[in-house]
PDB file of C-alpha atoms in Angstrom:
ATOM      1  CA  MET V   1       6.786  12.969   5.952  1.00 95.00           C
ATOM      2  CA  THR V   2       3.123  13.827   5.471  1.00 93.00           C
ATOM      3  CA  GLY V   3       0.516  14.329   8.144  1.00 93.00           C
ATOM      4  CA  LYS V   4      -0.512  10.710   7.669  1.00 94.00           C
ATOM      5  CA  ASP V   5       2.985   9.348   8.315  1.00 95.00           C
ATOM      6  CA  VAL V   6       3.082   9.490  12.132  1.00 96.00           C
ATOM      7  CA  PRO V   7       2.788   5.676  12.441  1.00 96.00           C
ATOM      8  CA  GLY V   8       5.644   5.337   9.937  1.00 95.00           C
ATOM      9  CA  LEU V   9       7.760   7.734  11.981  1.00 97.00           C
ATOM     10  CA  GLU V  10       7.068   5.744  15.123  1.00 97.00           C
ATOM     11  CA  GLU V  11       8.177   2.599  13.290  1.00 96.00           C
ATOM     12  CA  ALA V  12      11.382   4.261  12.063  1.00 97.00           C
ATOM     13  CA  ARG V  13      12.323   6.301  15.137  1.00 97.00           C
ATOM     14  CA  ALA V  14      14.957   3.896  16.456  1.00 97.00           C
ATOM     15  CA  ALA V  15      16.780   4.005  13.102  1.00 96.00           C
ATOM     16  CA  ILE V  16      16.892   7.816  12.857  1.00 97.00           C
ATOM     17  CA  PRO V  17      19.554   9.771  14.779  1.00 96.00           C
ATOM     18  CA  ALA V  18      18.188  12.063  17.498  1.00 97.00           C
ATOM     19  CA  GLY V  19      17.859  15.666  16.377  1.00 97.00           C
ATOM     20  CA  THR V  20      17.501  14.816  12.684  1.00 97.00           C
ATOM     21  CA  LYS V  21      15.509  17.398  10.736  1.00 98.00           C
ATOM     22  CA  ILE V  22      12.244  15.923   9.487  1.00 98.00           C
ATOM     23  CA  ASN V  23      10.135  17.977   7.103  1.00 98.00           C
ATOM     24  CA  VAL V  24       6.353  17.888   7.441  1.00 97.00           C
ATOM     25  CA  THR V  25       4.520  18.569   4.181  1.00 95.00           C
ATOM     26  CA  PHE V  26       1.585  20.941   3.609  1.00 95.00           C
ATOM     27  CA  LEU V  27      -0.727  18.903   1.379  1.00 90.00           C
ATOM     28  CA  GLY V  28      -4.081  20.036   0.053  1.00 89.00           C
ATOM     29  CA  ASN V  29      -5.840  16.886   1.282  1.00 90.00           C
ATOM     30  CA  GLU V  30      -4.682  17.338   4.891  1.00 92.00           C
ATOM     31  CA  ASP V  31      -5.937  19.828   7.453  1.00 94.00           C
ATOM     32  CA  LEU V  32      -4.434  22.046  10.125  1.00 96.00           C
ATOM     33  CA  ASP V  33      -4.840  19.517  12.915  1.00 96.00           C
ATOM     34  CA  MET V  34      -3.041  16.787  10.934  1.00 96.00           C
ATOM     35  CA  ARG V  35      -0.116  19.065  10.078  1.00 97.00           C
ATOM     36  CA  VAL V  36       0.289  20.276  13.652  1.00 98.00           C
ATOM     37  CA  ALA V  37      -0.075  16.771  15.092  1.00 97.00           C
ATOM     38  CA  ALA V  38       2.635  15.503  12.752  1.00 97.00           C
ATOM     39  CA  ALA V  39       5.011  18.349  13.694  1.00 98.00           C
ATOM     40  CA  LYS V  40       4.324  17.662  17.383  1.00 98.00           C
ATOM     41  CA  ALA V  41       5.055  13.963  16.905  1.00 98.00           C
ATOM     42  CA  VAL V  42       8.405  14.797  15.298  1.00 98.00           C
ATOM     43  CA  LYS V  43       9.268  17.030  18.255  1.00 98.00           C
ATOM     44  CA  ASP V  44       8.046  14.569  20.890  1.00 98.00           C
ATOM     45  CA  MET V  45      10.157  11.762  19.412  1.00 98.00           C
ATOM     46  CA  GLY V  46      13.338  13.807  19.749  1.00 98.00           C
ATOM     47  CA  PHE V  47      13.715  15.064  16.187  1.00 98.00           C
ATOM     48  CA  THR V  48      13.652  18.572  14.704  1.00 98.00           C
ATOM     49  CA  PRO V  49      10.392  19.399  12.928  1.00 98.00           C
ATOM     50  CA  VAL V  50      10.550  21.488   9.758  1.00 98.00           C
ATOM     51  CA  PRO V  51       6.920  22.265   8.865  1.00 98.00           C
ATOM     52  CA  HIS V  52       6.211  23.382   5.301  1.00 98.00           C
ATOM     53  CA  ILE V  53       4.369  26.641   4.694  1.00 98.00           C
ATOM     54  CA  SER V  54       2.677  26.392   1.294  1.00 97.00           C
ATOM     55  CA  ALA V  55       2.180  30.013   0.251  1.00 97.00           C
ATOM     56  CA  ARG V  56      -0.349  29.463  -2.524  1.00 96.00           C
ATOM     57  CA  ARG V  57      -2.541  27.256  -0.317  1.00 96.00           C
ATOM     58  CA  LEU V  58      -3.009  29.968   2.321  1.00 97.00           C
ATOM     59  CA  ALA V  59      -6.347  31.727   2.040  1.00 96.00           C
ATOM     60  CA  SER V  60      -5.481  34.689   4.292  1.00 97.00           C
ATOM     61  CA  GLN V  61      -3.030  36.228   6.733  1.00 98.00           C
ATOM     62  CA  ASP V  62      -5.244  34.930   9.532  1.00 98.00           C
ATOM     63  CA  GLN V  63      -4.774  31.385   8.277  1.00 97.00           C
ATOM     64  CA  LEU V  64      -1.003  31.852   8.155  1.00 98.00           C
ATOM     65  CA  GLU V  65      -0.950  33.222  11.702  1.00 98.00           C
ATOM     66  CA  GLU V  66      -3.235  30.476  12.975  1.00 98.00           C
ATOM     67  CA  PHE V  67      -0.902  27.851  11.519  1.00 98.00           C
ATOM     68  CA  LEU V  68       2.213  29.497  12.964  1.00 98.00           C
ATOM     69  CA  GLY V  69       0.505  29.994  16.316  1.00 98.00           C
ATOM     70  CA  ARG V  70      -0.540  26.354  16.552  1.00 98.00           C
ATOM     71  CA  LEU V  71       2.946  25.227  15.596  1.00 98.00           C
ATOM     72  CA  GLN V  72       4.470  27.517  18.208  1.00 98.00           C
ATOM     73  CA  GLU V  73       2.243  25.973  20.881  1.00 98.00           C
ATOM     74  CA  VAL V  74       3.867  22.572  20.227  1.00 98.00           C
ATOM     75  CA  GLY V  75       7.410  23.963  19.904  1.00 97.00           C
ATOM     76  CA  ALA V  76       7.653  23.469  16.141  1.00 98.00           C
ATOM     77  CA  THR V  77       8.417  26.893  14.674  1.00 98.00           C
ATOM     78  CA  GLU V  78      12.185  27.302  14.982  1.00 98.00           C
ATOM     79  CA  HIS V  79      12.706  25.738  11.543  1.00 98.00           C
ATOM     80  CA  VAL V  80      10.231  26.068   8.666  1.00 98.00           C
ATOM     81  CA  PHE V  81      10.267  25.519   4.898  1.00 98.00           C
ATOM     82  CA  SER V  82       8.614  28.330   2.928  1.00 98.00           C
ATOM     83  CA  VAL V  83       7.577  27.050  -0.492  1.00 96.00           C
ATOM     84  CA  GLY V  84       5.242  28.300  -3.223  1.00 93.00           C
ATOM     85  CA  GLY V  85       3.080  25.193  -3.463  1.00 89.00           C
ATOM     86  CA  ASP V  86       1.164  23.424  -6.221  1.00 82.00           C
ATOM     87  CA  PRO V  87      -2.048  25.415  -6.932  1.00 86.00           C
ATOM     88  CA  ALA V  88      -1.996  27.150 -10.320  1.00 87.00           C
ATOM     89  CA  GLU V  89      -3.786  30.119  -8.770  1.00 93.00           C
ATOM     90  CA  PRO V  90      -3.072  31.356  -5.227  1.00 95.00           C
ATOM     91  CA  GLU V  91      -5.932  30.713  -2.806  1.00 95.00           C
ATOM     92  CA  GLY V  92      -5.146  33.947  -0.953  1.00 97.00           C
ATOM     93  CA  PRO V  93      -2.708  36.876  -0.749  1.00 97.00           C
ATOM     94  CA  TYR V  94       0.548  34.911  -1.109  1.00 97.00           C
ATOM     95  CA  PRO V  95       1.569  34.101  -4.702  1.00 96.00           C
ATOM     96  CA  ASP V  96       4.974  32.725  -3.704  1.00 95.00           C
ATOM     97  CA  SER V  97       7.208  31.897  -0.769  1.00 96.00           C
ATOM     98  CA  LEU V  98       8.928  35.297  -0.903  1.00 96.00           C
ATOM     99  CA  SER V  99       5.639  37.013  -0.113  1.00 97.00           C
ATOM    100  CA  VAL V 100       5.323  34.898   3.052  1.00 98.00           C
ATOM    101  CA  ILE V 101       8.899  35.659   4.078  1.00 98.00           C
ATOM    102  CA  GLN V 102       8.363  39.388   3.549  1.00 97.00           C
ATOM    103  CA  THR V 103       5.353  39.535   5.886  1.00 97.00           C
ATOM    104  CA  GLY V 104       7.717  39.711   8.857  1.00 94.00           C
ATOM    105  CA  LEU V 105       5.414  37.298  10.686  1.00 97.00           C
ATOM    106  CA  LEU V 106       7.835  34.396  10.893  1.00 97.00           C
ATOM    107  CA  GLN V 107       9.985  35.957  13.641  1.00 96.00           C
ATOM    108  CA  LYS V 108       6.843  36.872  15.586  1.00 97.00           C
ATOM    109  CA  TYR V 109       6.150  33.157  16.046  1.00 98.00           C
ATOM    110  CA  GLY V 110       9.689  32.107  16.899  1.00 97.00           C
ATOM    111  CA  VAL V 111      11.111  31.141  13.512  1.00 98.00           C
ATOM    112  CA  ARG V 112      14.923  31.213  13.412  1.00 98.00           C
ATOM    113  CA  GLU V 113      15.756  29.318  10.218  1.00 98.00           C
ATOM    114  CA  VAL V 114      13.890  29.229   6.916  1.00 98.00           C
ATOM    115  CA  SER V 115      14.441  26.643   4.212  1.00 98.00           C
ATOM    116  CA  ILE V 116      13.853  27.848   0.650  1.00 98.00           C
ATOM    117  CA  ALA V 117      13.593  25.805  -2.530  1.00 96.00           C
ATOM    118  CA  GLY V 118      16.341  25.157  -5.062  1.00 96.00           C
ATOM    119  CA  TYR V 119      15.983  23.502  -8.472  1.00 93.00           C
ATOM    120  CA  PRO V 120      19.259  22.090  -9.867  1.00 93.00           C
ATOM    121  CA  GLU V 121      17.456  20.639 -12.892  1.00 86.00           C
ATOM    122  CA  GLY V 122      15.001  23.499 -13.314  1.00 85.00           C
ATOM    123  CA  HIS V 123      11.240  23.690 -12.837  1.00 84.00           C
ATOM    124  CA  PRO V 124       8.643  22.588 -15.393  1.00 79.00           C
ATOM    125  CA  ASP V 125       6.617  25.798 -15.040  1.00 81.00           C
ATOM    126  CA  ILE V 126       9.188  28.473 -14.095  1.00 86.00           C
ATOM    127  CA  LYS V 127      12.008  29.806 -16.258  1.00 92.00           C
ATOM    128  CA  ASN V 128      15.555  29.493 -14.930  1.00 92.00           C
ATOM    129  CA  ASP V 129      16.203  33.236 -14.801  1.00 95.00           C
ATOM    130  CA  VAL V 130      13.098  33.634 -12.634  1.00 94.00           C
ATOM    131  CA  LEU V 131      14.214  30.792 -10.349  1.00 95.00           C
ATOM    132  CA  TRP V 132      17.601  32.433  -9.858  1.00 97.00           C
ATOM    133  CA  ARG V 133      16.065  35.851  -9.185  1.00 96.00           C
ATOM    134  CA  HIS V 134      13.674  34.393  -6.619  1.00 96.00           C
ATOM    135  CA  LEU V 135      16.503  32.541  -4.890  1.00 97.00           C
ATOM    136  CA  GLU V 136      18.548  35.726  -4.659  1.00 98.00           C
ATOM    137  CA  ASP V 137      15.572  37.770  -3.429  1.00 98.00           C
ATOM    138  CA  LYS V 138      14.627  35.234  -0.761  1.00 98.00           C
ATOM    139  CA  SER V 139      18.203  34.918   0.447  1.00 98.00           C
ATOM    140  CA  ALA V 140      18.533  38.702   0.668  1.00 98.00           C
ATOM    141  CA  SER V 141      15.226  39.111   2.515  1.00 98.00           C
ATOM    142  CA  LEU V 142      16.125  36.464   5.099  1.00 98.00           C
ATOM    143  CA  THR V 143      19.537  38.050   5.659  1.00 97.00           C
ATOM    144  CA  GLU V 144      17.937  41.477   6.142  1.00 97.00           C
ATOM    145  CA  GLN V 145      15.562  40.016   8.736  1.00 96.00           C
ATOM    146  CA  GLY V 146      18.329  38.236  10.623  1.00 97.00           C
ATOM    147  CA  LEU V 147      16.970  34.777   9.795  1.00 98.00           C
ATOM    148  CA  ASP V 148      19.185  31.837   8.871  1.00 98.00           C
ATOM    149  CA  ALA V 149      18.596  30.283   5.465  1.00 98.00           C
ATOM    150  CA  VAL V 150      18.923  26.757   4.134  1.00 98.00           C
ATOM    151  CA  ILE V 151      18.483  25.949   0.457  1.00 98.00           C
ATOM    152  CA  LEU V 152      16.602  22.674   0.094  1.00 98.00           C
ATOM    153  CA  THR V 153      16.560  21.242  -3.412  1.00 96.00           C
ATOM    154  CA  GLN V 154      14.212  19.139  -5.438  1.00 91.00           C
ATOM    155  CA  PHE V 155      15.550  15.617  -5.826  1.00 85.00           C
ATOM    156  CA  ALA V 156      17.963  14.877  -8.630  1.00 84.00           C
ATOM    157  CA  PHE V 157      19.322  11.844 -10.474  1.00 82.00           C
ATOM    158  CA  ASP V 158      22.425  13.389 -12.062  1.00 86.00           C
ATOM    159  CA  THR V 159      25.419  14.892 -10.282  1.00 92.00           C
ATOM    160  CA  ASP V 160      26.522  17.097 -13.215  1.00 91.00           C
ATOM    161  CA  PRO V 161      23.633  19.598 -13.124  1.00 91.00           C
ATOM    162  CA  VAL V 162      23.743  19.520  -9.317  1.00 95.00           C
ATOM    163  CA  MET V 163      27.406  20.559  -9.231  1.00 97.00           C
ATOM    164  CA  ASN V 164      26.844  23.234 -11.888  1.00 97.00           C
ATOM    165  CA  TRP V 165      23.905  24.598  -9.922  1.00 97.00           C
ATOM    166  CA  ILE V 166      25.867  24.664  -6.639  1.00 98.00           C
ATOM    167  CA  ALA V 167      28.591  26.645  -8.410  1.00 98.00           C
ATOM    168  CA  GLY V 168      25.914  29.064  -9.648  1.00 98.00           C
ATOM    169  CA  VAL V 169      24.619  29.559  -6.099  1.00 98.00           C
ATOM    170  CA  ARG V 170      28.098  30.302  -4.769  1.00 98.00           C
ATOM    171  CA  ASP V 171      28.934  32.550  -7.737  1.00 97.00           C
ATOM    172  CA  ARG V 172      25.981  34.699  -6.673  1.00 97.00           C
ATOM    173  CA  GLY V 173      27.502  35.207  -3.248  1.00 97.00           C
ATOM    174  CA  ILE V 174      24.977  32.983  -1.463  1.00 98.00           C
ATOM    175  CA  THR V 175      26.784  31.083   1.299  1.00 97.00           C
ATOM    176  CA  SER V 176      23.828  29.344   2.980  1.00 98.00           C
ATOM    177  CA  GLN V 177      23.884  25.627   3.668  1.00 98.00           C
ATOM    178  CA  ILE V 178      22.584  23.628   0.704  1.00 98.00           C
ATOM    179  CA  ARG V 179      20.733  20.354   1.234  1.00 98.00           C
ATOM    180  CA  ILE V 180      20.656  18.334  -1.989  1.00 97.00           C
ATOM    181  CA  GLY V 181      17.485  16.298  -2.340  1.00 94.00           C
ATOM    182  CA  THR V 182      17.776  12.622  -3.178  1.00 90.00           C
ATOM    183  CA  PRO V 183      15.175   9.849  -3.048  1.00 87.00           C
ATOM    184  CA  GLY V 184      15.504   7.144  -0.479  1.00 87.00           C
ATOM    185  CA  PRO V 185      15.230   3.564  -1.756  1.00 83.00           C
ATOM    186  CA  ALA V 186      11.982   3.080  -3.659  1.00 77.00           C
ATOM    187  CA  GLY V 187      10.411   1.318  -6.604  1.00 74.00           C
ATOM    188  CA  ILE V 188      11.851   2.406  -9.945  1.00 72.00           C
ATOM    189  CA  LYS V 189       8.427   3.047 -11.478  1.00 73.00           C
ATOM    190  CA  ARG V 190       7.517   5.269  -8.562  1.00 73.00           C
ATOM    191  CA  LEU V 191      10.761   7.224  -8.791  1.00 73.00           C
ATOM    192  CA  LEU V 192      10.321   7.839 -12.503  1.00 73.00           C
ATOM    193  CA  GLY V 193       6.717   8.910 -11.909  1.00 72.00           C
ATOM    194  CA  PHE V 194       7.824  11.552  -9.418  1.00 69.00           C
ATOM    195  CA  ALA V 195      10.599  12.652 -11.762  1.00 68.00           C
ATOM    196  CA  ARG V 196       8.156  13.239 -14.624  1.00 67.00           C
ATOM    197  CA  ARG V 197       5.772  15.095 -12.326  1.00 64.00           C
ATOM    198  CA  PHE V 198       8.477  17.534 -11.230  1.00 61.00           C
ATOM    199  CA  GLY V 199      10.121  17.941 -14.625  1.00 60.00           C
ATOM    200  CA  ILE V 200      13.335  16.237 -13.535  1.00 61.00           C
ATOM    201  CA  GLY V 201      15.609  14.702 -16.153  1.00 60.00           C
ATOM    202  CA  ALA V 202      15.024  10.954 -16.315  1.00 59.00           C
ATOM    203  CA  ASN V 203      16.442   9.907 -19.656  1.00 62.00           C
ATOM    204  CA  ALA V 204      18.315   6.652 -20.144  1.00 60.00           C
ATOM    205  CA  MET V 205      21.793   8.134 -19.653  1.00 58.00           C
ATOM    206  CA  ILE V 206      20.859   9.898 -16.418  1.00 65.00           C
ATOM    207  CA  VAL V 207      19.145   6.950 -14.790  1.00 66.00           C
ATOM    208  CA  LYS V 208      22.089   4.755 -15.734  1.00 67.00           C
ATOM    209  CA  LYS V 209      24.388   7.202 -13.934  1.00 67.00           C
ATOM    210  CA  TYR V 210      22.028   7.141 -10.953  1.00 67.00           C
ATOM    211  CA  GLY V 211      22.252   3.395 -10.794  1.00 65.00           C
ATOM    212  CA  PHE V 212      19.216   1.677 -12.275  1.00 64.00           C
ATOM    213  CA  SER V 213      18.081   0.449 -15.649  1.00 62.00           C
ATOM    214  CA  LEU V 214      14.990   1.377 -17.624  1.00 61.00           C
ATOM    215  CA  THR V 215      14.775  -2.258 -18.733  1.00 60.00           C
ATOM    216  CA  ASN V 216      13.960  -3.413 -15.191  1.00 62.00           C
ATOM    217  CA  LEU V 217      11.148  -1.169 -14.014  1.00 60.00           C
ATOM    218  CA  MET V 218       9.879  -3.739 -11.519  1.00 62.00           C
ATOM    219  CA  GLY V 219      12.918  -3.384  -9.265  1.00 65.00           C
ATOM    220  CA  THR V 220      13.885  -0.924  -6.565  1.00 71.00           C
ATOM    221  CA  ALA V 221      16.747   1.549  -6.482  1.00 70.00           C
ATOM    222  CA  GLY V 222      18.657   3.458  -3.845  1.00 75.00           C
ATOM    223  CA  PRO V 223      20.855   6.540  -4.060  1.00 87.00           C
ATOM    224  CA  ASP V 224      24.159   4.741  -3.365  1.00 90.00           C
ATOM    225  CA  ARG V 225      25.899   5.699  -6.599  1.00 89.00           C
ATOM    226  CA  PHE V 226      24.498   9.240  -6.659  1.00 90.00           C
ATOM    227  CA  VAL V 227      25.561   9.934  -3.057  1.00 94.00           C
ATOM    228  CA  SER V 228      29.026   8.435  -3.512  1.00 94.00           C
ATOM    229  CA  ASP V 229      29.666  10.317  -6.764  1.00 93.00           C
ATOM    230  CA  LEU V 230      28.373  13.602  -5.329  1.00 95.00           C
ATOM    231  CA  SER V 231      30.541  13.185  -2.224  1.00 96.00           C
ATOM    232  CA  ALA V 232      33.647  12.694  -4.342  1.00 96.00           C
ATOM    233  CA  LEU V 233      32.879  15.712  -6.520  1.00 97.00           C
ATOM    234  CA  LEU V 234      32.259  17.942  -3.488  1.00 97.00           C
ATOM    235  CA  ALA V 235      35.507  16.805  -1.866  1.00 96.00           C
ATOM    236  CA  ALA V 236      37.345  17.915  -4.992  1.00 96.00           C
ATOM    237  CA  GLU V 237      35.613  21.304  -5.060  1.00 95.00           C
ATOM    238  CA  PRO V 238      36.101  23.090  -1.705  1.00 91.00           C
ATOM    239  CA  LEU V 239      34.368  26.248  -2.947  1.00 95.00           C
ATOM    240  CA  SER V 240      31.071  24.353  -2.878  1.00 97.00           C
ATOM    241  CA  GLY V 241      30.750  25.274   0.805  1.00 97.00           C
ATOM    242  CA  ASP V 242      28.388  23.561   3.234  1.00 98.00           C
ATOM    243  CA  VAL V 243      26.480  20.926   1.251  1.00 98.00           C
ATOM    244  CA  ARG V 244      24.474  18.115   2.845  1.00 97.00           C
ATOM    245  CA  LEU V 245      21.698  15.688   1.907  1.00 97.00           C
ATOM    246  CA  HIS V 246      17.936  15.729   2.249  1.00 97.00           C
ATOM    247  CA  PHE V 247      16.101  12.444   1.711  1.00 95.00           C
ATOM    248  CA  TYR V 248      12.708  12.198   0.041  1.00 92.00           C
ATOM    249  CA  THR V 249      11.219   9.076   1.596  1.00 91.00           C
ATOM    250  CA  PHE V 250       9.141   7.820  -1.322  1.00 81.00           C
ATOM    251  CA  GLY V 251       9.759   4.253  -0.174  1.00 67.00           C
ATOM    252  CA  GLY V 252       8.983   4.998   3.463  1.00 89.00           C
ATOM    253  CA  LEU V 253      10.720   6.500   6.492  1.00 95.00           C
ATOM    254  CA  LEU V 254      12.036   3.197   7.835  1.00 96.00           C
ATOM    255  CA  ALA V 255      13.482   2.027   4.506  1.00 92.00           C
ATOM    256  CA  THR V 256      15.272   5.352   4.053  1.00 94.00           C
ATOM    257  CA  ALA V 257      16.625   5.431   7.603  1.00 96.00           C
ATOM    258  CA  GLN V 258      17.883   1.871   7.325  1.00 95.00           C
ATOM    259  CA  TRP V 259      19.521   2.617   3.980  1.00 93.00           C
ATOM    260  CA  ALA V 260      21.329   5.636   5.490  1.00 94.00           C
ATOM    261  CA  ARG V 261      22.616   3.637   8.460  1.00 94.00           C
ATOM    262  CA  GLU V 262      23.862   0.830   6.215  1.00 94.00           C
ATOM    263  CA  TYR V 263      25.514   3.271   3.819  1.00 94.00           C
ATOM    264  CA  VAL V 264      27.369   5.052   6.634  1.00 93.00           C
ATOM    265  CA  ALA V 265      28.461   1.725   8.107  1.00 93.00           C
ATOM    266  CA  ALA V 266      29.766   0.581   4.716  1.00 93.00           C
ATOM    267  CA  GLN V 267      31.779   3.790   4.260  1.00 88.00           C
ATOM    268  CA  SER V 268      33.436   3.434   7.653  1.00 82.00           C
TER     269      SER V 268
END
C-alpha cells in the first residue's frame, strides 16, 4: 500500500487475516507524515507493517534516523524493506540498500527483520551479475549483524525464470525466506504497463502462461494459474526451501484480499 491507501486498507481489513505483513511504500510524492501514518494504521488494524526505506531518496543520515525514529514511536520498525529506489542519482549518502544496511542504524531503532529485493526476471538498469553480487552482500551483512532476512521479489508472470532464480539463490547458500511477488487481480492494460516499466517479460507466450490474452486488453486478470503452477513446481522441488507469496495490489487492497480468500477456499 501507499501512504494514500489508508481508506482502502480500512475497507479491506475484514478480508485480510490478522498479522498479515503489509508493505508501506516510500514514494517521492509522499512525505514523512503520510508514510508514518500509513505504517501506524497498519499496526493499529492488527497487521504487521513493513515500511520501505528508499535509499536513494534519503538526503542524509539525519533523515534516515528521523524516519526510523518516527516509525519506532508507532511500533513499526520490527520489519522493514530496504530498497535502492527510483532516482537515477542518489539524493544523499546512500547509493543503494546495502549502504543503508551497513550503517548499523537499523538495530538501534528496533529492526529485527529486513526484506531485500530479488529480481527473477532481471532489472532493466542493472546487470544480472551485479544483482547477484548485491544479493549475496546484503544477505551476508544482515547475517553478520544478527538480523533476519527476507528476499522479496519483483512481480513475475512466468514460473520458469522464477524457479531458475530460486535455484540460483539456494545454490549460493542463501537460505532466507523468499516471497515471490505476484500481482493481485487488476486490469490487463495496467498489468502490462507495470511490466514494461520494470523490465519484466510480457511477451505473448508468457502472458498466455500467466492466464490472459493480449487480444483482450480491456479485461482483468488474476494470478490463479501462476500461483497454482508455482505451487506445484515448488512441491516437486523440496530444495527450494521456504517460499511464499507477496501480492502487489495494483487492483486495490480489497480486490486482492478477496481473491486470496476465494482462492484458498477453492483449494480446500
